Tab-separated table of C-alpha atoms in Angstrom:
chain	number	residue	atom	x	y	z
A	1	MET	CA	19.410	-1.428	3.002
A	2	ASN	CA	22.133	-1.065	5.547
A	3	ASP	CA	20.931	-1.092	9.162
A	4	MET	CA	17.327	-2.150	8.536
A	5	PRO	CA	15.078	-0.185	10.951
A	6	ASP	CA	12.905	-1.916	13.539
A	7	ALA	CA	9.667	-0.992	11.732
A	8	PHE	CA	8.102	1.533	9.386
A	9	TYR	CA	6.967	3.613	12.387
A	10	LEU	CA	8.155	4.019	15.966
A	11	PRO	CA	5.488	4.887	18.584
A	12	ALA	CA	6.091	8.348	20.067
A	13	GLY	CA	3.149	8.584	22.510
A	14	ASP	CA	-0.088	10.613	22.356
A	15	ASP	CA	-1.132	9.108	18.992
A	16	ALA	CA	2.179	10.181	17.428
A	17	TYR	CA	4.604	8.099	15.345
A	18	GLU	CA	8.111	8.590	14.005
A	19	PRO	CA	8.512	7.367	10.402
A	20	THR	CA	11.759	5.474	9.852
A	21	ARG	CA	13.799	5.228	6.679
A	22	ALA	CA	11.626	2.281	5.662
A	23	THR	CA	8.930	4.810	4.661
A	24	GLU	CA	11.312	6.716	2.343
A	25	SER	CA	9.944	7.704	-1.072
A	26	PRO	CA	12.025	6.771	-4.132
A	27	TRP	CA	11.808	10.355	-5.413
A	28	ASP	CA	12.476	12.361	-2.232
A	29	ALA	CA	14.458	11.066	0.744
A	30	GLU	CA	12.668	13.559	3.021
A	31	ALA	CA	9.189	12.320	2.020
A	32	GLN	CA	7.222	9.140	2.687
A	33	HIS	CA	6.015	6.662	0.085
A	34	GLY	CA	2.207	6.483	0.146
A	35	GLY	CA	2.045	2.819	1.166
A	36	PRO	CA	3.140	3.020	4.818
A	37	PRO	CA	0.856	6.003	5.676
A	38	ALA	CA	-2.092	4.206	4.054
A	39	ALA	CA	-1.342	1.093	6.104
A	40	LEU	CA	-0.906	3.068	9.336
A	41	LEU	CA	-4.271	4.830	8.962
A	42	ALA	CA	-5.985	1.541	8.067
A	43	HIS	CA	-4.399	-0.206	11.046
A	44	LEU	CA	-5.461	2.490	13.505
A	45	ILE	CA	-9.004	2.648	12.092
A	46	ASP	CA	-9.201	-1.135	12.330
A	47	ALA	CA	-8.227	-0.975	16.007
A	48	THR	CA	-11.445	0.979	16.698
A	49	ALA	CA	-13.748	-1.482	14.894
A	50	ASP	CA	-16.238	-3.688	16.697
A	51	PRO	CA	-15.504	-7.433	17.029
A	52	GLY	CA	-17.142	-9.441	14.272
A	53	THR	CA	-16.563	-6.794	11.594
A	54	ARG	CA	-13.932	-6.617	8.901
A	55	LEU	CA	-12.478	-3.763	6.856
A	56	ALA	CA	-13.912	-4.137	3.347
A	57	ARG	CA	-12.857	-0.944	1.609
A	58	ILE	CA	-10.530	1.975	2.301
A	59	SER	CA	-9.978	5.128	0.278
A	60	VAL	CA	-6.822	7.105	1.043
A	61	ASP	CA	-6.333	10.700	-0.122
A	62	PHE	CA	-2.841	12.193	-0.321
A	63	LEU	CA	-3.151	15.960	0.131
A	64	GLY	CA	0.428	16.685	-0.908
A	65	PRO	CA	3.925	15.352	-0.260
A	66	ILE	CA	4.104	13.519	3.088
A	67	PRO	CA	7.130	14.743	5.065
A	68	ARG	CA	9.220	12.046	6.725
A	69	ARG	CA	8.794	13.677	10.125
A	70	ARG	CA	6.781	12.907	13.242
A	71	VAL	CA	3.102	12.337	12.460
A	72	ARG	CA	-0.010	12.383	14.626
A	73	VAL	CA	-3.095	10.348	13.754
A	74	GLU	CA	-6.698	11.165	14.639
A	75	VAL	CA	-9.466	8.568	14.162
A	76	SER	CA	-13.179	9.350	14.349
A	77	PRO	CA	-16.475	7.643	13.438
A	78	VAL	CA	-18.475	8.956	10.482
A	79	LYS	CA	-21.357	6.476	10.391
A	80	PRO	CA	-21.634	4.101	13.352
A	81	GLY	CA	-23.619	0.906	12.844
A	82	ARG	CA	-23.877	-2.767	13.770
A	83	GLN	CA	-23.838	-4.109	10.199
A	84	VAL	CA	-21.791	-1.450	8.392
A	85	ARG	CA	-19.603	1.301	9.817
A	86	LEU	CA	-17.700	4.165	8.187
A	87	SER	CA	-14.675	5.655	9.958
A	88	GLU	CA	-12.187	8.378	9.114
A	89	ALA	CA	-8.522	8.945	9.997
A	90	ARG	CA	-6.223	11.898	9.462
A	91	MET	CA	-2.427	11.962	9.423
A	92	ILE	CA	-1.181	15.345	10.621
A	93	VAL	CA	2.390	16.545	10.044
A	94	ASP	CA	3.608	19.921	11.324
A	95	GLY	CA	0.014	20.967	12.011
A	96	ARG	CA	-1.144	20.144	8.456
A	97	THR	CA	-3.342	17.242	7.411
A	98	ALA	CA	-1.186	15.342	4.923
A	99	VAL	CA	-3.278	12.178	4.414
A	100	THR	CA	-6.904	11.273	5.059
A	101	ALA	CA	-8.569	7.867	4.903
A	102	ARG	CA	-12.140	6.604	5.056
A	103	ALA	CA	-12.801	2.926	5.691
A	104	TRP	CA	-15.945	0.783	5.654
A	105	HIS	CA	-16.217	-2.133	8.069
A	106	ILE	CA	-18.864	-4.791	7.350
A	107	ALA	CA	-20.176	-7.329	9.858
A	108	THR	CA	-19.176	-10.935	9.187
A	109	GLY	CA	-21.756	-13.744	9.206
A	110	PRO	CA	-22.502	-17.321	8.115
A	111	LYS	CA	-20.674	-18.716	5.110
A	112	PRO	CA	-22.685	-18.341	1.854
A	113	PRO	CA	-23.560	-21.544	-0.023
A	114	ALA	CA	-21.187	-20.683	-2.916
A	115	ASP	CA	-17.606	-19.369	-2.824
A	116	GLY	CA	-17.708	-17.415	-6.106
A	117	GLU	CA	-15.108	-17.343	-8.870
A	118	SER	CA	-11.740	-18.944	-8.132
A	119	LEU	CA	-8.548	-17.074	-9.062
A	120	ARG	CA	-5.024	-18.423	-8.645
A	121	PRO	CA	-1.868	-16.326	-9.030
A	122	PRO	CA	1.376	-17.537	-10.652
A	123	ALA	CA	3.631	-19.719	-8.550
A	124	LEU	CA	6.022	-17.970	-6.188
A	125	PRO	CA	9.524	-17.725	-7.764
A	126	ASN	CA	12.274	-19.502	-5.923
A	127	ALA	CA	14.271	-17.753	-3.230
A	128	GLY	CA	17.257	-17.444	-5.546
A	129	ALA	CA	15.435	-15.029	-7.850
A	130	GLU	CA	17.456	-11.833	-8.247
A	131	GLN	CA	16.158	-8.831	-6.278
A	132	ARG	CA	16.002	-5.791	-8.568
A	133	TYR	CA	14.968	-2.169	-8.062
A	134	PHE	CA	14.355	0.886	-10.204
A	135	PRO	CA	17.550	1.762	-12.125
A	136	GLY	CA	19.613	4.155	-10.024
A	137	LEU	CA	17.523	3.540	-6.890
A	138	ALA	CA	19.282	0.584	-5.310
A	139	ASP	CA	19.135	1.860	-1.744
A	140	TRP	CA	15.817	3.615	-1.096
A	141	GLY	CA	14.106	2.816	2.170
A	142	TYR	CA	10.635	1.658	1.158
A	143	GLY	CA	11.987	-0.471	-1.705
A	144	ARG	CA	14.383	-2.295	0.621
A	145	ALA	CA	11.707	-2.821	3.273
A	146	VAL	CA	9.718	-5.043	0.880
A	147	GLU	CA	10.837	-8.148	-1.011
A	148	TRP	CA	9.765	-8.053	-4.669
A	149	ARG	CA	9.706	-11.179	-6.863
A	150	PHE	CA	8.386	-10.520	-10.379
A	151	THR	CA	6.423	-13.157	-12.278
A	152	ARG	CA	5.912	-10.793	-15.248
A	153	GLY	CA	7.970	-7.743	-16.140
A	154	ASP	CA	10.458	-5.990	-13.859
A	155	TYR	CA	11.461	-2.477	-12.805
A	156	GLU	CA	13.258	-1.897	-16.112
A	157	THR	CA	10.297	-2.988	-18.277
A	158	LEU	CA	7.380	-0.646	-18.992
A	159	GLY	CA	3.802	-1.905	-18.978
A	160	PRO	CA	1.841	-4.573	-17.096
A	161	ALA	CA	3.617	-6.298	-14.236
A	162	GLN	CA	2.959	-9.185	-11.885
A	163	VAL	CA	4.919	-9.401	-8.652
A	164	TRP	CA	4.920	-11.258	-5.372
A	165	THR	CA	5.576	-8.968	-2.400
A	166	ARG	CA	6.678	-9.732	1.145
A	167	VAL	CA	6.874	-6.947	3.720
A	168	ARG	CA	10.049	-7.423	5.751
A	169	LEU	CA	9.304	-5.216	8.774
A	170	PRO	CA	6.489	-4.613	11.276
A	171	LEU	CA	4.321	-1.608	10.511
A	172	ILE	CA	4.707	-0.311	14.095
A	173	ALA	CA	7.628	-1.274	16.300
A	174	GLY	CA	6.573	-3.740	18.989
A	175	GLU	CA	3.398	-4.821	17.172
A	176	GLU	CA	2.782	-7.860	14.991
A	177	LEU	CA	2.349	-7.165	11.284
A	178	THR	CA	-1.264	-7.902	10.309
A	179	GLY	CA	-2.500	-9.136	6.948
A	180	LEU	CA	-4.351	-5.848	6.466
A	181	ALA	CA	-1.174	-3.821	7.013
A	182	ARG	CA	0.840	-6.179	4.802
A	183	THR	CA	-1.607	-5.514	1.953
A	184	LEU	CA	-1.911	-1.742	2.353
A	185	ILE	CA	1.862	-1.215	2.612
A	186	VAL	CA	2.253	-2.460	-0.983
A	187	ALA	CA	-1.090	-1.448	-2.542
A	188	ASP	CA	0.019	2.092	-3.441
A	189	SER	CA	2.855	0.651	-5.558
A	190	ALA	CA	0.526	-0.456	-8.375
A	191	ASN	CA	1.179	2.583	-10.574
A	192	GLY	CA	4.960	2.456	-10.200
A	193	LEU	CA	5.142	-1.253	-10.893
A	194	SER	CA	3.071	-0.978	-14.100
A	195	ALA	CA	4.202	2.425	-15.402
A	196	THR	CA	3.777	2.728	-19.181
A	197	LEU	CA	6.029	5.800	-19.542
A	198	PRO	CA	9.657	6.221	-18.352
A	199	LEU	CA	9.496	7.428	-14.732
A	200	GLY	CA	12.580	9.565	-15.201
A	201	GLN	CA	10.787	11.576	-17.899
A	202	TRP	CA	7.139	11.437	-16.842
A	203	LEU	CA	5.268	12.114	-13.605
A	204	SER	CA	2.554	9.608	-12.712
A	205	ILE	CA	0.990	10.902	-9.486
A	206	PRO	CA	-1.935	9.178	-7.692
A	207	PRO	CA	-3.685	11.755	-5.457
A	208	THR	CA	-5.870	8.997	-4.055
A	209	MET	CA	-6.055	5.202	-3.793
A	210	THR	CA	-8.952	2.853	-3.130
A	211	THR	CA	-8.452	-0.726	-1.973
A	212	THR	CA	-11.392	-3.117	-1.733
A	213	LEU	CA	-10.741	-6.363	0.112
A	214	LEU	CA	-12.550	-9.690	0.043
A	215	ARG	CA	-10.353	-10.889	2.914
A	216	ALA	CA	-6.929	-10.428	4.458
A	217	PRO	CA	-4.012	-12.491	3.124
A	218	GLU	CA	-2.927	-15.764	4.660
A	219	GLY	CA	0.823	-15.942	5.239
A	220	GLU	CA	3.561	-13.506	4.275
A	221	TRP	CA	3.067	-13.080	0.516
A	222	VAL	CA	0.749	-10.811	-1.491
A	223	HIS	CA	0.662	-10.986	-5.289
A	224	MET	CA	-0.118	-7.892	-7.379
A	225	ASP	CA	-1.231	-8.098	-11.030
A	226	CYS	CA	-0.853	-4.456	-12.128
A	227	ARG	CA	-1.832	-2.463	-15.221
A	228	THR	CA	-1.860	1.239	-16.066
A	229	HIS	CA	-4.190	2.783	-18.668
A	230	LEU	CA	-3.714	6.288	-20.088
A	231	ALA	CA	-6.331	8.683	-21.466
A	232	ALA	CA	-5.715	11.233	-24.223
A	233	ASP	CA	-6.133	14.214	-21.874
A	234	GLY	CA	-3.354	13.616	-19.350
A	235	LEU	CA	-5.129	11.323	-16.899
A	236	GLY	CA	-4.435	7.686	-16.148
A	237	LEU	CA	-5.743	4.791	-14.108
A	238	ALA	CA	-3.587	2.188	-12.389
A	239	HIS	CA	-5.247	-1.027	-11.254
A	240	ALA	CA	-4.046	-4.125	-9.412
A	241	THR	CA	-5.660	-7.451	-8.618
A	242	LEU	CA	-4.488	-8.801	-5.269
A	243	CYS	CA	-4.012	-12.480	-4.390
A	244	ASP	CA	-2.238	-14.645	-1.861
A	245	PRO	CA	-1.185	-18.273	-2.486
A	246	GLU	CA	-4.749	-19.388	-1.632
A	247	GLY	CA	-6.440	-17.118	-4.182
A	248	TYR	CA	-8.208	-13.799	-4.675
A	249	LEU	CA	-7.920	-10.974	-2.102
A	250	GLY	CA	-9.235	-7.791	-3.695
A	251	GLU	CA	-8.587	-4.796	-5.951
A	252	VAL	CA	-6.611	-1.552	-5.971
A	253	ALA	CA	-7.448	1.506	-8.115
A	254	GLN	CA	-5.452	4.752	-8.463
A	255	PRO	CA	-6.422	7.678	-10.740
A	256	LEU	CA	-3.300	9.379	-12.064
A	257	LEU	CA	-2.061	12.830	-13.002
A	258	VAL	CA	0.259	12.161	-15.978
A	259	ARG	CA	2.645	14.927	-17.053
A	260	GLN	CA	6.048	15.184	-18.687
A	261	ARG	CA	8.680	16.279	-16.188
């Protein structure tokens, strides 16, 4: 991308944010990809959480196309609590709620006596690996704001895909990019990465996304092992297993509306 923006969002005061070109959807230059809004709502919910708690699950509902215009975010508690807490956030554009999110925080505690199953992702490809994008979409904002290094498949291959991702920009200008934001920025890409039908001929729309996290990633890289399954009646389900170089992070699930264009 020419002239990389400072961040995905620029603070505009009074809980408002200006989305930059880094949020740009591959299918509509005037709309946002779902990843940055999901990360922004998660980040702002997380800022209200009590010390000693960690975000364990977030469900994000996309109520329609998300215009790439100034947004305002409202955060409110749903179920306060010392051990578990449920919070809600709303992204409002032009007076309309465009995205909602609900997140559970769970209190941390002593380390259990067993760590559970170990899972290791493929090795990170070398820095010389060619950077590819969807055919015909070489300069779309969100795609350029993330580094993609495939370990299985690529943008031109249909079906399961494995890819290392590295977010190149802060979520909010002037703020450090957190591991939570780094994960949520890419989580909504699972269905596009593992599409089983040609995207130029078929719609594959996730109206909602749920991400469940064991922990936040260590370092800059998040690995996604993505698959899409299709039902006979026009629905689908995209799923991704998340890892960092140290091991397992969590899961992403997206139900899909699948229709021929």
